[in-house]
CSV table of C-alpha atoms in Angstrom, one decimal:
chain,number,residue,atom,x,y,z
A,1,UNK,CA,-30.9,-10.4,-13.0
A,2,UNK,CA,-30.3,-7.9,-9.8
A,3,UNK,CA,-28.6,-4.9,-11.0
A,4,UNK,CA,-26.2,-2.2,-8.8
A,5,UNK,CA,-25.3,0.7,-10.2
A,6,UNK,CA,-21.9,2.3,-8.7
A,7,UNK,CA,-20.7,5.8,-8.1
A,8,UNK,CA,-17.2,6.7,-6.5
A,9,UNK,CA,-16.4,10.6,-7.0
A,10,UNK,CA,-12.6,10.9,-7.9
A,11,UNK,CA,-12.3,7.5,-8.9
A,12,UNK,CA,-13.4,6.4,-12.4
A,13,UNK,CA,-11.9,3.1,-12.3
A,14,UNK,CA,-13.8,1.8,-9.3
A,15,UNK,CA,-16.6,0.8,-10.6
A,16,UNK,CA,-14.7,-1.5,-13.2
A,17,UNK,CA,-12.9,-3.4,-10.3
A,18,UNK,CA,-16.0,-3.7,-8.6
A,19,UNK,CA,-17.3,-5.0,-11.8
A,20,UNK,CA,-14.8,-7.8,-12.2
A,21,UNK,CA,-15.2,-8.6,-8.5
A,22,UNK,CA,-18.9,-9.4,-9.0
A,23,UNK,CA,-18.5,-11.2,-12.4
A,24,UNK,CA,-16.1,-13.8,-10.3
A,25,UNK,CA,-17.7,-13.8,-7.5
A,26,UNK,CA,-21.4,-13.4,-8.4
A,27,UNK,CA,-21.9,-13.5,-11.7
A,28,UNK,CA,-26.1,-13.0,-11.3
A,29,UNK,CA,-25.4,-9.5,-9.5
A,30,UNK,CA,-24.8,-7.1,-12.8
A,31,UNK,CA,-22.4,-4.0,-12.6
A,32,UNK,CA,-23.9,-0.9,-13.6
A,33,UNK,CA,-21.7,2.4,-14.3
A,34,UNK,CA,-23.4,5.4,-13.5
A,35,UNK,CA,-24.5,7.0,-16.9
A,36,UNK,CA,-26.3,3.7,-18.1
A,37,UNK,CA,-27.8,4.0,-14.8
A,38,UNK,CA,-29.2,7.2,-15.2
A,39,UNK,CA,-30.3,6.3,-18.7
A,40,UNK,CA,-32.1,3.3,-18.0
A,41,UNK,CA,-33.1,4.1,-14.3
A,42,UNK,CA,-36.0,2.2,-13.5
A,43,UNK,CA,-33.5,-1.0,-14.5
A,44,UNK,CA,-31.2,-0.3,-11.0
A,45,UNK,CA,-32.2,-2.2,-7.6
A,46,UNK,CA,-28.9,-1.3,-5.3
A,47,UNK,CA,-27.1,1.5,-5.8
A,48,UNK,CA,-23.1,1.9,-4.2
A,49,UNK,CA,-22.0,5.2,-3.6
A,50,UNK,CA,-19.1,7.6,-2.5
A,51,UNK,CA,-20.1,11.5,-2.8
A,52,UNK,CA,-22.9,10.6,-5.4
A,53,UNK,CA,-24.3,13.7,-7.4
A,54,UNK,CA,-27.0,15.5,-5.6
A,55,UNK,CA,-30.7,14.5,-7.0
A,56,UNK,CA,-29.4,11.4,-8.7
A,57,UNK,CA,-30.4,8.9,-6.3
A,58,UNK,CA,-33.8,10.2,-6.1
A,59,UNK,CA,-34.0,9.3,-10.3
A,60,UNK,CA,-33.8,5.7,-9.3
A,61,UNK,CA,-37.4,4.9,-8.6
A,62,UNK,CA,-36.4,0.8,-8.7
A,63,UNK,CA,-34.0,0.9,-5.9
A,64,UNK,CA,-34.3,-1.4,-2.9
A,65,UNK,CA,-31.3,0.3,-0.7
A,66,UNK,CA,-28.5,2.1,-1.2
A,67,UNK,CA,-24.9,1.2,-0.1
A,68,UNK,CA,-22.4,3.6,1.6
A,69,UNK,CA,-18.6,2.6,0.2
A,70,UNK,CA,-17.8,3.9,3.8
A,71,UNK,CA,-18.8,3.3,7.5
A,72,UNK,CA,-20.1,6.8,7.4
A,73,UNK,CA,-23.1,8.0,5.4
A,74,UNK,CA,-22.5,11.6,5.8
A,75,UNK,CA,-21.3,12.1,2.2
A,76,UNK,CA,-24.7,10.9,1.1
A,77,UNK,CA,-27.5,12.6,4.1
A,78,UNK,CA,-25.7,15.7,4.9
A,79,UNK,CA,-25.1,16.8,0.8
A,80,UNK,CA,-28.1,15.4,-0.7
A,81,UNK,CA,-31.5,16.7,0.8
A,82,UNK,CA,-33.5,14.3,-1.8
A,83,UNK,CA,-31.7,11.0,-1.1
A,84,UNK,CA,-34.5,8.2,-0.7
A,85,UNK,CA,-34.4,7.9,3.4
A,86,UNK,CA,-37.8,5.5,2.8
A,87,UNK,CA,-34.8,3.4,1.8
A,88,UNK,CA,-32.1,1.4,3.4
A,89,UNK,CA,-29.1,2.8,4.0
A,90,UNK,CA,-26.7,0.1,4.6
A,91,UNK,CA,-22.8,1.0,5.5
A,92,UNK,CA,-19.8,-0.7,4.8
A,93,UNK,CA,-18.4,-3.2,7.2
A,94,UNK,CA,-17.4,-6.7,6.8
A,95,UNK,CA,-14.8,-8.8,8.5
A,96,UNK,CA,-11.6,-6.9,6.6
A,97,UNK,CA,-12.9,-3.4,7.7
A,98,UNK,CA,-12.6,-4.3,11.2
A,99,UNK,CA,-9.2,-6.2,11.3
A,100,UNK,CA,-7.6,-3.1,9.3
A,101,UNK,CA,-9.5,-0.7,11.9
A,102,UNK,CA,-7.8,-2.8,14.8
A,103,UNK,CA,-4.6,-2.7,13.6
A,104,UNK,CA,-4.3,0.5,12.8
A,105,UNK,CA,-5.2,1.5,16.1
A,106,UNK,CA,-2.8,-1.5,17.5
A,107,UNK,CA,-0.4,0.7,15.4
A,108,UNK,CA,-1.7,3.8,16.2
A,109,UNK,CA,-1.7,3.1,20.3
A,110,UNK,CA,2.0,1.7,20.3
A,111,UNK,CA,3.4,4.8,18.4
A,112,UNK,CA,2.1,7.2,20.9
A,113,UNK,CA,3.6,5.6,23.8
A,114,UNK,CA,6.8,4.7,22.1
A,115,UNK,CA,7.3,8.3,21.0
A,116,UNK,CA,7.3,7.0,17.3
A,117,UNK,CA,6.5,10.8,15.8
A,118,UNK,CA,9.8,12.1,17.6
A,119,UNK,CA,11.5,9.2,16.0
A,120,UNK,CA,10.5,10.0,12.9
A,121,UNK,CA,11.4,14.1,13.3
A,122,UNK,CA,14.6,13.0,14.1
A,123,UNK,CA,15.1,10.5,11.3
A,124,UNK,CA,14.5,13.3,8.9
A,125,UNK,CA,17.0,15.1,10.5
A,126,UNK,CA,19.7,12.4,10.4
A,127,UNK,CA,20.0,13.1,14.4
A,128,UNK,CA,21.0,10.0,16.6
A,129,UNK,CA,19.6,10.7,20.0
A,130,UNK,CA,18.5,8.3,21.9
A,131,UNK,CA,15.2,8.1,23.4
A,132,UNK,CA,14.4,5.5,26.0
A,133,UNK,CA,10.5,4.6,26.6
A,134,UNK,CA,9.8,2.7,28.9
A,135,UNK,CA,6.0,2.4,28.7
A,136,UNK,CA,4.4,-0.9,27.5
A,137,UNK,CA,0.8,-2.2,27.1
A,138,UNK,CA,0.6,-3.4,30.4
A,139,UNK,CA,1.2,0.4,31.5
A,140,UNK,CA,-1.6,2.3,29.8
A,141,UNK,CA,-5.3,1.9,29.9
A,142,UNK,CA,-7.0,2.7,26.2
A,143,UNK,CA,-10.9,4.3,26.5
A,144,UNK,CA,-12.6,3.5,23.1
A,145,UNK,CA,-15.8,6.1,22.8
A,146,UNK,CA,-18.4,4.7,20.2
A,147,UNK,CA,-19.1,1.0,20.8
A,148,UNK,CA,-20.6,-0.3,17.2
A,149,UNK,CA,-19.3,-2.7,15.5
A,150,UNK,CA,-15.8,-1.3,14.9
A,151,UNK,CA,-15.8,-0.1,18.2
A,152,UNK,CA,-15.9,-3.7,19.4
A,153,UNK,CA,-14.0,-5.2,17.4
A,154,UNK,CA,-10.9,-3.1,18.3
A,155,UNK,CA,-11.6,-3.5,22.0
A,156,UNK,CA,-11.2,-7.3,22.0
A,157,UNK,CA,-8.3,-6.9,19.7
A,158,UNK,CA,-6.6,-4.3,21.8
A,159,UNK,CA,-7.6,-6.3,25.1
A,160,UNK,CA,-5.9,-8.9,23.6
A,161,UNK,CA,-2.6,-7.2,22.4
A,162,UNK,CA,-2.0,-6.9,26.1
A,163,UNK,CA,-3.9,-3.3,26.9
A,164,UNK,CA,-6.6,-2.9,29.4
A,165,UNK,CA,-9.4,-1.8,27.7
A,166,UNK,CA,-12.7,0.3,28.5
A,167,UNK,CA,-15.4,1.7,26.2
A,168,UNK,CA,-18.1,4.4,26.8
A,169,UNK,CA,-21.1,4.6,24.2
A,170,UNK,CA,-24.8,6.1,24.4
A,171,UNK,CA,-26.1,2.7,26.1
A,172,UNK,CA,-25.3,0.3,27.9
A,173,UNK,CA,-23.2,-2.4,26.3
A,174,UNK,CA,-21.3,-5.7,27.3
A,175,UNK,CA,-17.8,-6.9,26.2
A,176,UNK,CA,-15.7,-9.5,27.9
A,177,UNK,CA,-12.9,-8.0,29.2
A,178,UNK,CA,-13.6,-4.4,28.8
A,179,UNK,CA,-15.5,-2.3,31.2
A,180,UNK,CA,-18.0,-0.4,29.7
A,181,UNK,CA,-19.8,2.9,30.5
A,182,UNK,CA,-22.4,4.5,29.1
A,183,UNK,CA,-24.7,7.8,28.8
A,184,UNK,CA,-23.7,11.1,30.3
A,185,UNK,CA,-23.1,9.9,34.3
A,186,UNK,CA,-20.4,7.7,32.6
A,187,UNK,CA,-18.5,10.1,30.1
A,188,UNK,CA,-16.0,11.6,33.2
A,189,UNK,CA,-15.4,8.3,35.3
A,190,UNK,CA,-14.3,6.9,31.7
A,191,UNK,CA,-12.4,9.7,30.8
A,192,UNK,CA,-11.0,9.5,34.3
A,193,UNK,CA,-9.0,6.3,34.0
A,194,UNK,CA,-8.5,6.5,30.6
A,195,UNK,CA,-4.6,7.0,29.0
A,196,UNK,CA,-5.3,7.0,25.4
A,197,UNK,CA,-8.8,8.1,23.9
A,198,UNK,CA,-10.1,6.5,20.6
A,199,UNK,CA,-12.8,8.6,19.5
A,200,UNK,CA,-14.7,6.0,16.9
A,201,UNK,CA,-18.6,8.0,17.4
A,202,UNK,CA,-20.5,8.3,14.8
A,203,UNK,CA,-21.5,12.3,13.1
A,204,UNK,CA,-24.5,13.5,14.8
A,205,UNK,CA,-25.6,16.9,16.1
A,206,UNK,CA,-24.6,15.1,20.2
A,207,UNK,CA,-21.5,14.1,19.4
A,208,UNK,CA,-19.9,17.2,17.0
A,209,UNK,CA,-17.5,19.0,18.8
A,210,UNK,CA,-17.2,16.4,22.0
A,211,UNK,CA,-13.4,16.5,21.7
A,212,UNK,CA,-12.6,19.6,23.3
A,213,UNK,CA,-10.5,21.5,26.3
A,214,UNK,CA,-13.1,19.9,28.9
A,215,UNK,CA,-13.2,16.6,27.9
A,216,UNK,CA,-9.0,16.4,26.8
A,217,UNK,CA,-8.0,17.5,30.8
A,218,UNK,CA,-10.0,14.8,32.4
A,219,UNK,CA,-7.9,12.2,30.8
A,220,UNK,CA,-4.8,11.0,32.6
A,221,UNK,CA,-2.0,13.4,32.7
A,222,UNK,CA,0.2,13.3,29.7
A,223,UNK,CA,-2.5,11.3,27.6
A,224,UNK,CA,-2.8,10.3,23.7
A,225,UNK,CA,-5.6,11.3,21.7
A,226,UNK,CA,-6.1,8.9,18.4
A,227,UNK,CA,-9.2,10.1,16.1
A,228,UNK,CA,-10.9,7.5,13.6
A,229,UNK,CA,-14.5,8.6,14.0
A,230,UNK,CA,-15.2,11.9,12.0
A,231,UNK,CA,-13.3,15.2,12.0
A,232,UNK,CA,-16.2,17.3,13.3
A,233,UNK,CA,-16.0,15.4,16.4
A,234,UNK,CA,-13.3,17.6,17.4
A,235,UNK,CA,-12.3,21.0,18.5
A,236,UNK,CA,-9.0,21.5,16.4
A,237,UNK,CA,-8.2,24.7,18.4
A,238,UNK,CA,-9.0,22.9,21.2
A,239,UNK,CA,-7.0,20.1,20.6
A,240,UNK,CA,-3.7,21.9,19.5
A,241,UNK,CA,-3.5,23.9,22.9
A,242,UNK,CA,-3.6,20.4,24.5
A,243,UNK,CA,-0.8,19.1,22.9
A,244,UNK,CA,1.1,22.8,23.3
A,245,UNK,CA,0.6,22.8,27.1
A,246,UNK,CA,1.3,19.4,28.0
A,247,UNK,CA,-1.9,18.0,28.6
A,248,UNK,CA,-1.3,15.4,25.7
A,249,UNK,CA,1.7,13.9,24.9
A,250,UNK,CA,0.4,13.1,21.6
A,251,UNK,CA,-2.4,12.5,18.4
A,252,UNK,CA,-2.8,10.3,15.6
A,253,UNK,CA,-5.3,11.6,13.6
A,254,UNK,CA,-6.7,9.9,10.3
A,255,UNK,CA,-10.3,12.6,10.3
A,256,UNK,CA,-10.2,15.9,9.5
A,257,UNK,CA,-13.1,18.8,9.7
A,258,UNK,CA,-11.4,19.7,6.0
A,259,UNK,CA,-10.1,16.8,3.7
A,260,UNK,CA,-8.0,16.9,2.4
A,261,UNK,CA,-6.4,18.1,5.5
A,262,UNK,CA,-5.3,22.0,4.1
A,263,UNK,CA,-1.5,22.9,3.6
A,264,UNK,CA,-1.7,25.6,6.1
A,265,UNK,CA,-2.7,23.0,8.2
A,266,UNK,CA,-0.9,23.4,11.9
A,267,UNK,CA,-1.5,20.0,12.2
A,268,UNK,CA,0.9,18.6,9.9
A,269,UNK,CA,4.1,20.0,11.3
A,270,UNK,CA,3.3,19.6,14.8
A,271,UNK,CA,6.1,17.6,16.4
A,272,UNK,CA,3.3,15.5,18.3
A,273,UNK,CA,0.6,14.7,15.8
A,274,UNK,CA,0.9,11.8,13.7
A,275,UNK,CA,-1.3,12.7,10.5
A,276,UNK,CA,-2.8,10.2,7.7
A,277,UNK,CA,-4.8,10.8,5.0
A,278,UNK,CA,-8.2,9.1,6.0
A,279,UNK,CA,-6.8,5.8,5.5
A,280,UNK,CA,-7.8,3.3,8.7
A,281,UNK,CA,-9.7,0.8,7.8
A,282,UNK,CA,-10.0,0.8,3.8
A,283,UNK,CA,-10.9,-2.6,2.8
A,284,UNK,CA,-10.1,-4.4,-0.4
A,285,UNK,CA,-12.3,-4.2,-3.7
A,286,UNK,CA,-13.3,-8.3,-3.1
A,287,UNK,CA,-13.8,-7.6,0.7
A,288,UNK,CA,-16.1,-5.0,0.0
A,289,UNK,CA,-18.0,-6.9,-3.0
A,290,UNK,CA,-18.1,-10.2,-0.7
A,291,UNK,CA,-19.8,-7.6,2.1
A,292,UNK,CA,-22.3,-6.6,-0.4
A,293,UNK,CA,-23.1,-10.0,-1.7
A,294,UNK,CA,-24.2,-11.2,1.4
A,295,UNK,CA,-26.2,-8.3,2.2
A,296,UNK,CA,-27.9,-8.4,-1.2
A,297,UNK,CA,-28.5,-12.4,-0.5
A,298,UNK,CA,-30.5,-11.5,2.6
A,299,UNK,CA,-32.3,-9.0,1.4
A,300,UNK,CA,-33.6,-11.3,-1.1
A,301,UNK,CA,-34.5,-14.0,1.5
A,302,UNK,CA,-36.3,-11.1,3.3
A,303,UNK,CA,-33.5,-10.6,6.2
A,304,UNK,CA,-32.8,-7.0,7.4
A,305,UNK,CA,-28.6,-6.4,7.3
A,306,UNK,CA,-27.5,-5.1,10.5
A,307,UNK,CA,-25.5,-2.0,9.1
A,308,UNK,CA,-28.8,0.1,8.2
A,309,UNK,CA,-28.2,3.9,9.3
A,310,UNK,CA,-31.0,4.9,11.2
A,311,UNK,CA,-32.4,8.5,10.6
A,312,UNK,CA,-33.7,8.7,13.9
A,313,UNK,CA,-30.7,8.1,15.8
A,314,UNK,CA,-28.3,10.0,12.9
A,315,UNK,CA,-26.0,6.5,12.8
């Protein structure tokens, strides 16, 4: 019988619904909590983790990969030195993750251009003003930077929502109806004609930091800024005098350089900013467990999944 041991820091009854998913779904695939793991370690073959305990992967000389509960893998390579990179490192995706990423930035895209965040301010308020928008999607052009598989997804979704759609990534890529850019020529052209910017890159030491003044003032005037990659991708400071001077009309922001997102936080009062609490494209327990299942089927049959982090590239 194949065995997966599970980890989720914060969340002790995880594991058991992942249990129960697999018992329905996959009754040959055993559920392993994390101290009968680590007392019978040689027993484990997969191991899924959120913020697992430094060194503790590295005690599990039997595993064949290890599965990030997120897209993102920094929670395991940037905290734990001794995590088995010989390994694969396989992140969460699946069909769910990427519907709930595209609507939330369906959501996400309509809110800035209908002013929803003044809406709001003024419904806690109990003020009846009216404020007339008269953008639409046929009026704004949305630039999505980071082209993976979310990346795509939401482009054809938003393309087909009614927005014109471009994308910039590290190489070249192809996506009906979008118009793609790529490398470092093609960052300011796409910038250029872009209205709202998605930043959806992955963490690595190129892209830290690549939301900032320079970038945000070659968007269109009066543009949106909408963040579901990783907080360090942006300049906070940078970012807030934006949105103070005019040169965006607004953010939704779901990544944070801190999270939770501090108290003293500017960013939460700021009558332009749409916060939430890292919550864009959080799949179901059975969505996640079917993802796994057919990973852990083709590894067996010798396949290679197509979500395997890749240390040289940092995604």
């Amino acid at each position: 019988m194949v065995s997966i041991a599970v980890y989720v820091e914060d969340d002790a009854d995880y594991p058991r619904q992942v249990k129960e998913a697999f018992a329905e779904r996959a009754p040959d695939i055993h559920v392993v909590d994390w101290a009968t793991a680590m007392g019978a370690p040689d027993s484990i073959d997969y191991a899924l983790v959120w913020m697992p305990p430094i060194g503790d992967l590295a005690r599990l000389p039997a595993l064949r990969a290890v599965f990030s509960l997120s897209a993102g893998v920094d929670h395991i390579v940037a905290r734990d030195p001794d995590w088995p990179a010989c390994l694969p490192l396989i992140r969460m995706a699946g069909e769910e993750t990427g519907r709930l990423m595209a609507d939330y930035l369906l959501w996400a895209c309509i809110s800035t251009i209908r002013g929803a965040r003044g809406w709001a301010l003024q419904q806690n308020e109990r003020v009846w003003k009216r404020m007339v928008v008269t953008r639409s999607t046929a009026d704004c052009v949305v630039g999505i930077m980071g082209l993976g598989q979310l990346g795509r997804y939401a482009a054809r979704h938003l393309n087909r929502c009614g927005f014109a759609v471009q994308g910039w990534s590290r190489s070249p890529k192809v996506i009906e109806g979008v118009r793609t850019f790529d490398g470092a020529a093609g960052l300011e052209p796409f910038l250029a004609g872009t209205d709202i910017l998605i930043c959806l890159l992955p963490n690595t030491p190129q892209t830290r930091n690549i939301i900032n003044a320079r970038v945000l003032r070659v968007l269109r005037p009066g543009g949106a800024f909408i963040n579901v990659g990783r907080g360090e991708h942006v300049v906070e400071s940078d970012l807030l005098s934006a949105l103070d001077d005019g040169v965006l009309s607004a953010a939704v922001l779901d990544v944070f350089q801190h999270e939770p997102l501090p108290v003293t936080s500017p960013l939460w009062a700021h009558p332009s900013v749409i916060v939430t609490p890292h919550i864009a494209s959080q799949a179901s327990v059975v969505a996640r467990v079917d993802y796994l299942i057919g990973c852990i089927r083709s590894m067996q049959r010798g396949e290679r999944p197509e979500q395997i982090f890749d240390i040289s590239r940092g995604y």
